[in-house]
Short mmCIF file of C-alpha atoms and ligand atoms in Angstrom, two decimals:
data_model
loop_
_atom_site.label_atom_id
_atom_site.label_comp_id
_atom_site.label_asym_id
_atom_site.label_seq_id
_atom_site.Cartn_x
_atom_site.Cartn_y
_atom_site.Cartn_z
CA MET A 564 -0.09 0.07 -0.01
CA THR A 565 1.50 3.39 -0.71
CA GLU A 566 1.55 6.27 1.75
CA GLN A 567 -1.06 8.83 2.10
CA SER A 568 -0.14 12.07 0.41
CA PRO A 569 1.31 14.69 2.67
CA PRO A 570 -1.46 17.10 3.88
CA SER A 571 -0.32 20.14 1.89
CA GLU A 572 -1.05 18.14 -1.50
CA PRO A 573 -4.77 18.14 -2.50
CA PRO A 574 -6.70 14.89 -2.77
CA LEU A 575 -6.44 12.88 -6.03
CA LEU A 576 -10.06 13.36 -6.11
CA GLU A 577 -12.51 15.60 -4.29
CA VAL A 578 -16.21 15.58 -5.01
CA ASN A 579 -18.38 18.27 -3.49
CA ASP A 580 -22.32 18.05 -3.27
CA LEU A 581 -22.38 16.84 -6.60
CA GLY A 582 -25.85 16.47 -8.28
CA GLN A 583 -27.25 15.49 -11.81
CA ARG A 584 -30.61 15.81 -12.98
CA TYR A 585 -31.86 14.47 -16.27
CA LYS A 586 -35.08 15.55 -17.97
CA LEU A 587 -37.33 12.60 -19.13
CA PRO A 588 -39.02 12.44 -22.29
CA ARG A 589 -42.49 14.59 -22.05
CA GLU A 590 -45.27 12.06 -21.66
CA ASN A 591 -47.99 14.47 -22.07
CA LEU A 592 -48.07 17.82 -24.03
CA PHE A 593 -49.81 19.69 -21.26
CA ARG A 594 -47.61 18.83 -18.44
CA PRO A 595 -44.01 19.68 -17.96
CA PRO A 596 -41.35 16.99 -18.63
CA GLY A 597 -40.57 15.08 -15.44
CA GLN A 598 -36.79 14.95 -13.87
CA VAL A 599 -34.85 12.31 -12.55
CA ASN A 600 -32.47 13.15 -9.75
CA ALA A 601 -29.72 10.74 -10.88
CA LEU A 602 -27.32 12.08 -8.31
CA ASN A 603 -28.11 14.09 -5.31
CA GLY A 604 -25.49 15.80 -3.04
CA VAL A 605 -22.69 13.40 -3.24
CA SER A 606 -19.53 14.28 -1.49
CA LEU A 607 -16.17 12.33 -0.96
CA SER A 608 -12.62 12.51 -1.45
CA LEU A 609 -9.91 9.82 -2.35
CA ASN A 610 -6.38 10.03 -1.75
CA ALA A 611 -3.65 8.90 -4.19
CA GLY A 612 -2.89 5.21 -4.02
CA LYS A 613 -6.45 4.57 -2.38
CA SER A 614 -9.14 3.05 -3.99
CA LEU A 615 -12.92 3.39 -3.76
CA GLY A 616 -15.65 0.98 -4.13
CA ILE A 617 -19.05 2.26 -5.16
CA VAL A 618 -22.01 -0.21 -4.68
CA GLY A 619 -25.63 -0.04 -5.26
CA GLU A 620 -28.54 -1.67 -7.22
CA SER A 621 -29.07 -0.75 -10.93
CA GLY A 622 -30.46 2.89 -11.38
CA SER A 623 -28.91 4.03 -8.02
CA GLY A 624 -26.67 6.60 -10.10
CA LYS A 625 -23.17 4.80 -10.13
CA SER A 626 -22.58 5.34 -13.95
CA THR A 627 -23.77 9.05 -13.68
CA PHE A 628 -21.31 9.45 -10.90
CA ALA A 629 -18.49 8.02 -13.27
CA ARG A 630 -19.37 10.11 -16.12
CA LEU A 631 -19.18 13.22 -13.83
CA VAL A 632 -15.84 12.08 -12.59
CA MET A 633 -14.44 11.69 -15.92
CA ALA A 634 -15.84 15.06 -16.98
CA LEU A 635 -17.97 13.34 -19.75
CA GLU A 636 -20.81 15.52 -19.03
CA ARG A 637 -21.38 18.65 -16.79
CA PRO A 638 -23.07 18.35 -13.62
CA SER A 639 -26.32 20.19 -12.65
CA SER A 640 -24.66 21.04 -9.17
CA GLY A 641 -21.31 20.68 -7.18
CA SER A 642 -17.87 20.36 -8.33
CA VAL A 643 -15.37 17.41 -9.06
CA ARG A 644 -11.60 18.41 -8.27
CA LEU A 645 -8.76 16.18 -9.63
CA LEU A 646 -5.72 17.20 -7.89
CA GLY A 647 -7.13 20.29 -6.96
CA ARG A 648 -8.31 21.46 -10.44
CA ASP A 649 -11.89 21.88 -10.79
CA LEU A 650 -12.56 19.88 -13.87
CA ASN A 651 -15.64 21.97 -14.86
CA ARG A 652 -13.64 25.17 -14.88
CA LEU A 653 -10.78 24.09 -17.17
CA SER A 654 -10.52 25.06 -20.92
CA ALA A 655 -11.19 22.30 -23.45
CA GLU A 656 -7.27 22.09 -23.83
CA GLU A 657 -6.64 21.98 -20.13
CA LEU A 658 -9.30 19.33 -19.72
CA ARG A 659 -7.68 17.33 -22.70
CA ARG A 660 -4.45 17.35 -20.42
CA ALA A 661 -6.08 16.55 -17.41
CA ARG A 662 -7.73 13.59 -18.83
CA ARG A 663 -4.24 11.70 -18.99
CA ASP A 664 -4.48 11.41 -15.14
CA VAL A 665 -7.85 9.50 -15.07
CA GLN A 666 -9.18 6.78 -17.49
CA MET A 667 -12.08 4.40 -17.80
CA VAL A 668 -12.83 0.85 -18.17
CA PHE A 669 -16.54 -0.04 -18.90
CA GLN A 670 -18.58 -3.02 -18.33
CA ASP A 671 -18.89 -4.65 -21.63
CA PRO A 672 -15.60 -5.76 -22.97
CA TYR A 673 -17.50 -6.67 -26.29
CA GLY A 674 -19.11 -3.31 -27.15
CA SER A 675 -16.38 -1.17 -25.73
CA LEU A 676 -13.47 -2.25 -28.23
CA ASP A 677 -13.91 -1.09 -31.83
CA PRO A 678 -13.97 -4.56 -33.66
CA ARG A 679 -12.46 -3.04 -36.89
CA GLN A 680 -9.33 -1.83 -35.11
CA THR A 681 -6.23 -3.79 -34.08
CA VAL A 682 -5.33 -4.08 -30.72
CA TRP A 683 -2.41 -1.59 -30.61
CA ARG A 684 -4.56 0.95 -32.28
CA ILE A 685 -7.33 0.51 -29.60
CA VAL A 686 -4.63 0.58 -26.79
CA ALA A 687 -2.81 3.61 -28.07
CA GLU A 688 -5.98 5.53 -28.84
CA PRO A 689 -5.74 7.63 -25.39
CA LEU A 690 -2.13 8.75 -26.24
CA SER A 691 -3.26 10.17 -29.57
CA ALA A 692 -5.83 12.23 -27.90
CA LEU A 693 -2.96 13.71 -26.24
CA GLY A 694 -0.79 14.12 -29.35
CA TRP A 695 2.29 12.43 -28.34
CA LEU A 696 4.74 9.93 -29.70
CA ASP A 697 5.67 8.49 -33.09
CA ARG A 698 4.69 5.08 -34.40
CA ALA A 699 7.44 3.14 -33.08
CA GLU A 700 7.47 4.72 -29.60
CA THR A 701 3.57 4.16 -29.49
CA ARG A 702 4.09 0.45 -30.42
CA GLU A 703 6.73 -0.02 -27.69
CA ARG A 704 4.48 1.49 -25.03
CA VAL A 705 1.51 -0.64 -26.15
CA ALA A 706 3.92 -3.62 -26.03
CA ALA A 707 4.85 -2.78 -22.34
CA VAL A 708 1.32 -2.16 -21.32
CA LEU A 709 0.11 -5.51 -22.70
CA ARG A 710 2.72 -7.12 -20.86
CA GLU A 711 1.56 -5.51 -17.63
CA VAL A 712 -1.77 -6.76 -18.09
CA GLY A 713 -0.72 -10.38 -18.89
CA LEU A 714 -1.03 -10.31 -22.70
CA ARG A 715 1.77 -11.02 -25.08
CA GLU A 716 3.29 -8.46 -27.61
CA PRO A 717 2.19 -10.61 -30.64
CA ASP A 718 -1.46 -9.79 -29.56
CA MET A 719 -1.14 -6.13 -30.74
CA ASP A 720 -1.69 -7.08 -34.28
CA LYS A 721 -4.80 -9.08 -33.62
CA TYR A 722 -8.47 -7.93 -33.68
CA PRO A 723 -10.79 -8.17 -30.58
CA HIS A 724 -12.72 -11.13 -31.86
CA GLU A 725 -9.68 -13.19 -31.44
CA PHE A 726 -9.84 -12.69 -27.66
CA SER A 727 -11.95 -14.10 -24.85
CA GLY A 728 -14.25 -11.83 -22.64
CA GLY A 729 -11.52 -11.63 -20.05
CA GLN A 730 -8.68 -11.06 -22.23
CA ARG A 731 -10.70 -8.15 -23.89
CA GLN A 732 -11.19 -6.62 -20.44
CA ARG A 733 -7.38 -6.88 -20.19
CA ILE A 734 -7.22 -5.01 -23.42
CA ALA A 735 -9.43 -2.44 -22.05
CA ILE A 736 -7.41 -1.98 -18.95
CA ALA A 737 -4.28 -1.57 -20.89
CA ARG A 738 -5.81 1.14 -22.96
CA ALA A 739 -6.72 2.88 -19.69
CA LEU A 740 -2.87 2.35 -18.32
CA ILE A 741 -1.35 3.56 -21.32
CA THR A 742 -1.53 7.34 -20.24
CA ARG A 743 -0.07 6.34 -16.76
CA PRO A 744 -3.07 7.65 -15.01
CA LYS A 745 -3.40 8.26 -11.31
CA LEU A 746 -6.97 7.26 -11.09
CA ILE A 747 -8.95 4.56 -13.22
CA VAL A 748 -12.65 4.57 -12.98
CA ALA A 749 -14.03 0.94 -13.47
CA ASP A 750 -17.89 0.83 -14.14
CA GLU A 751 -18.80 -2.74 -13.60
CA PRO A 752 -15.58 -4.14 -15.15
CA VAL A 753 -16.30 -7.84 -14.20
CA SER A 754 -20.02 -7.89 -14.32
CA ALA A 755 -20.24 -9.38 -17.95
CA LEU A 756 -17.43 -11.90 -17.16
CA ASP A 757 -17.75 -15.60 -15.69
CA VAL A 758 -16.97 -15.71 -12.12
CA SER A 759 -13.85 -17.48 -12.57
CA VAL A 760 -12.49 -14.90 -15.08
CA GLN A 761 -13.78 -12.11 -12.59
CA ALA A 762 -11.28 -13.18 -10.01
CA GLN A 763 -8.36 -12.99 -12.70
CA VAL A 764 -9.25 -9.56 -13.69
CA LEU A 765 -9.77 -8.40 -10.05
CA ASN A 766 -6.33 -9.90 -9.15
CA LEU A 767 -5.04 -7.95 -12.23
CA MET A 768 -6.51 -4.85 -10.73
CA GLN A 769 -5.07 -5.48 -7.44
CA ASP A 770 -1.60 -6.12 -8.70
CA LEU A 771 -1.68 -2.80 -10.76
CA GLN A 772 -2.77 -0.95 -7.62
CA GLU A 773 0.19 -2.04 -5.61
CA HIS A 774 2.66 -1.83 -8.52
CA PHE A 775 1.83 1.63 -9.83
CA GLY A 776 0.19 3.22 -6.67
CA LEU A 777 -2.81 3.47 -8.85
CA SER A 778 -6.29 4.39 -7.33
CA PHE A 779 -9.45 2.66 -8.56
CA ILE A 780 -12.98 3.82 -8.37
CA LEU A 781 -14.49 0.44 -8.52
CA ILE A 782 -18.25 0.36 -9.33
CA SER A 783 -20.28 -2.63 -8.95
CA HIS A 784 -23.53 -3.90 -7.82
CA ASP A 785 -21.91 -6.85 -5.99
CA LEU A 786 -20.29 -5.91 -2.61
CA ALA A 787 -17.99 -8.91 -2.77
CA VAL A 788 -16.23 -7.42 -5.77
CA VAL A 789 -15.48 -4.16 -3.94
CA ASP A 790 -14.72 -5.78 -0.71
CA TYR A 791 -11.66 -7.27 -2.31
CA LEU A 792 -9.87 -4.35 -3.86
CA CYS A 793 -11.18 -1.24 -1.90
CA ASP A 794 -10.16 0.77 1.05
CA GLU A 795 -13.32 2.49 1.25
CA VAL A 796 -16.79 1.72 0.19
CA ALA A 797 -19.59 3.91 -0.33
CA VAL A 798 -23.06 2.40 -0.59
CA MET A 799 -25.24 4.58 -2.96
CA TYR A 800 -29.13 4.48 -3.04
CA LEU A 801 -31.39 6.65 -5.37
CA GLY A 802 -28.30 8.87 -6.08
CA GLN A 803 -27.02 9.35 -2.65
CA ILE A 804 -24.42 7.86 -0.54
CA VAL A 805 -26.34 6.13 2.31
CA GLU A 806 -23.39 4.58 3.99
CA GLN A 807 -19.72 4.78 3.87
CA GLY A 808 -16.45 3.33 5.47
CA CYS A 809 -13.75 0.77 5.10
CA PRO A 810 -14.88 -2.89 4.00
CA GLU A 811 -14.62 -4.23 7.51
CA ASP A 812 -16.97 -1.62 9.02
CA LEU A 813 -19.38 -2.26 6.12
CA PHE A 814 -19.51 -5.82 6.48
CA ALA A 815 -19.26 -6.52 10.24
CA ARG A 816 -20.95 -3.30 11.28
CA ALA A 817 -23.20 -2.30 8.57
CA ALA A 818 -25.36 0.53 9.91
CA HIS A 819 -27.91 1.06 7.14
CA PRO A 820 -30.89 -1.24 6.31
CA TYR A 821 -30.22 -0.91 2.78
CA THR A 822 -26.51 -2.13 3.21
CA ARG A 823 -27.64 -5.07 5.23
CA ALA A 824 -30.37 -6.12 2.48
CA LEU A 825 -27.59 -5.79 -0.09
CA LEU A 826 -25.24 -7.95 2.04
CA ASP A 827 -28.18 -10.45 2.45
CA ALA A 828 -28.36 -10.88 -1.38
CA VAL A 829 -24.60 -11.87 -1.42
CA PRO A 830 -24.06 -15.65 -1.08
CA ARG A 831 -22.84 -16.84 2.20
CA ALA A 832 -23.88 -13.59 3.98
CA ARG A 833 -26.52 -14.52 6.62
CA ALA A 834 -27.73 -13.70 10.24
CA GLY A 835 -28.71 -10.10 11.04
CA ALA A 836 -30.09 -9.53 7.72
CA ILE A 837 -32.65 -6.74 7.66
CA ARG A 838 -34.56 -7.74 4.50
CA PRO A 839 -36.26 -4.88 2.78
CA ARG A 840 -39.99 -4.99 2.15
CA ARG A 841 -40.95 -6.37 -1.23
CA GLU A 842 -42.12 -3.08 -2.65
CA ALA A 843 -40.96 -1.81 -6.12
CA PRO A 844 -38.04 0.72 -5.71
CA VAL A 845 -38.79 4.26 -5.74
CA VAL A 846 -37.55 5.65 -9.10
CA GLY A 847 -35.62 8.65 -8.99
CA SER A 848 -38.42 10.88 -10.38
CA GLN A 849 -40.82 9.73 -7.89
CA ALA A 850 -38.49 10.66 -5.00
CA LEU A 851 -37.97 14.31 -6.27
CA GLY A 852 -39.49 16.53 -3.58
CA ARG A 853 -40.69 13.68 -1.47
CA ALA A 854 -40.00 14.15 2.23
CA GLY A 855 -38.54 11.73 4.38
CA CYS A 856 -36.01 9.16 4.12
CA PRO A 857 -35.77 7.86 0.56
CA TYR A 858 -35.30 4.25 1.48
CA ALA A 859 -38.42 4.58 4.01
CA PRO A 860 -41.05 2.89 1.81
CA ARG A 861 -38.74 -0.20 1.74
CA CYS A 862 -37.47 -0.23 5.17
CA VAL A 863 -38.90 -2.47 7.89
CA LEU A 864 -37.61 -0.10 10.34
CA ALA A 865 -39.06 2.87 9.30
CA ASP A 866 -41.35 4.98 11.36
CA GLY A 867 -43.04 8.19 11.10
CA HIS A 868 -40.13 10.18 11.71
CA CYS A 869 -38.23 8.44 9.05
CA ARG A 870 -41.20 9.20 6.53
CA GLU A 871 -41.19 12.74 7.63
CA HIS A 872 -37.42 13.81 8.01
CA ALA A 873 -34.55 12.69 5.69
CA PRO A 874 -31.58 11.72 7.53
CA THR A 875 -28.19 13.33 6.61
CA LEU A 876 -24.90 11.37 6.40
CA ARG A 877 -23.54 11.36 9.99
CA GLU A 878 -20.54 9.80 11.77
CA ILE A 879 -21.58 6.57 13.49
CA GLY A 880 -18.03 5.26 14.10
CA ALA A 881 -14.65 6.37 13.35
CA ARG A 882 -14.57 7.13 9.32
CA HIS A 883 -17.79 5.39 9.08
CA LEU A 884 -20.77 7.37 7.96
CA ALA A 885 -24.47 6.42 7.67
CA ALA A 886 -27.56 8.33 6.63
CA CYS A 887 -30.14 6.49 8.76
CA HIS A 888 -31.92 7.55 11.90
CA LYS A 889 -32.14 4.06 13.18
CA ALA A 890 -28.51 3.36 12.67
CA GLU A 891 -27.83 2.59 16.42
CA ALA A 892 -30.74 0.24 16.21
CA VAL A 893 -29.25 -1.55 13.22
CA LEU A 894 -25.81 -1.78 14.64
CA ALA A 895 -27.22 -3.36 17.91
CA GLN A 896 -28.37 -6.39 15.68
CA PRO A 897 -26.13 -9.35 14.96
CA ALA A 898 -23.14 -8.92 12.48
CA PRO A 899 -24.54 -9.42 8.74
CA VAL A 900 -21.26 -11.08 8.08
CA GLU A 901 -19.31 -12.74 10.78
CA ALA A 902 -15.82 -12.14 11.40
CA GLY A 903 -13.51 -13.98 9.26
CA GLU A 904 -16.48 -15.06 6.84
CA ALA A 905 -15.56 -14.32 3.38
CA LEU A 906 -18.52 -13.11 1.06
CA VAL A 907 -17.41 -14.88 -2.08
CA SER A 908 -13.75 -15.91 -2.34
CA HIS A 909 -12.55 -14.49 -5.39
CA ARG A 910 -8.97 -14.81 -5.04
CA HIS A 911 -7.48 -18.35 -5.70
P1 ADP B 2198 -26.57 3.02 -12.32
O1 ADP B 2198 -25.36 2.92 -13.04
O2 ADP B 2198 -26.36 2.94 -10.58
O3 ADP B 2198 -27.37 1.75 -12.82
P2 ADP B 2198 -27.31 5.19 -13.59
O4 ADP B 2198 -26.36 6.43 -13.29
O5 ADP B 2198 -27.20 4.79 -14.91
O6 ADP B 2198 -27.43 4.38 -12.39
O7 ADP B 2198 -28.81 6.07 -13.69
C1 ADP B 2198 -29.12 6.64 -12.28
C2 ADP B 2198 -30.50 7.29 -12.73
O8 ADP B 2198 -30.68 8.12 -13.90
C3 ADP B 2198 -31.63 6.08 -13.25
O9 ADP B 2198 -33.01 6.40 -12.82
C4 ADP B 2198 -31.58 6.55 -14.89
O10 ADP B 2198 -32.56 5.86 -15.47
C5 ADP B 2198 -31.38 7.93 -15.05
N1 ADP B 2198 -30.52 8.33 -16.03
C6 ADP B 2198 -29.15 8.07 -16.48
N2 ADP B 2198 -28.82 8.50 -17.48
C7 ADP B 2198 -29.80 9.14 -17.90
C8 ADP B 2198 -29.85 10.00 -19.00
N3 ADP B 2198 -28.82 10.41 -19.87
N4 ADP B 2198 -31.22 10.63 -19.40
C9 ADP B 2198 -32.31 10.38 -18.42
N5 ADP B 2198 -32.03 9.63 -17.41
C10 ADP B 2198 -30.94 9.06 -17.03
MG1 MG B 2199 -24.48 1.61 -14.24
#
């Protein structure tokens, strides 16, 4: 593990009160179009060399968060700072240069690699956007990153269809590595892969993290995946962080009923589960302007107070935050995952 940055240096990533609203298609000519609060007041910071996991079910705003961190779109509110620079205040040229520090790996290793390009062109693509290097130097750098992700130099003249899903995700990781970024945002990088291959790709990411002092933001709907790579985990529900802490805290001392429900869905997690009510999830648009805790409609512990007053993210332990009025009651329940009990053993 790398050392923490000295206090004088800004954090690698600092996200402040980040929000994103999307307009929904107009259903009715006589009504204003609806809106989705895809992200709502998210704040966090990440130091160099550390990795952050973001978990939550589909629609909780994880990919929106990733796009905003990558400055692929402008937020409706709040800021994203990378090494102290507010990405949304940079000129196009400054942003282009800032992009070498943060790269992305997507979920679908089939859809995200251009099938008509050879591997070396695919992997070199982020370099050309930065306007660097001649062909020979470029191929040399591609060969180097291919080796780093466990592929071979001759692979660079092949096409994506010649590789398996796991190998394609290695190609995507090589492409992300080529600018020597400080941060890689990986949005569900192993969700499309077989479980055995998932372990290999996660092992690779962990090795890269240790070897280069890289930081990852690892997005997954699967808590077991983030457990394994991350120093810190944020649980998202309807565009908000509802719990945040180190993996040990989240698993052994989950303080939000939603986190416990997620853990209960993971194989081998048991006891102390607080199952959600079987009610359809409230979509973001419905939650707009709604009073009270967004999780209250699904929460078995919710009372009148929860339905009236939205909880804020508060400290319930050292570096452990939860947005729940009932956190203390939840903590008094048996641990959702017992000490020493692995969720799912990814490492072989
Ligand atoms: P996740 O990645 O956690 O599944 P997303 O960030 O993709 O969640 O989506 C969060 C919410 O925002 C969802 O309700 C989704 O339908 C909505 N959303 C995402 N992108 C758009 C968009 N471009 N236009 C309208 N709604 C969007
Ligand atoms: Mg997503």
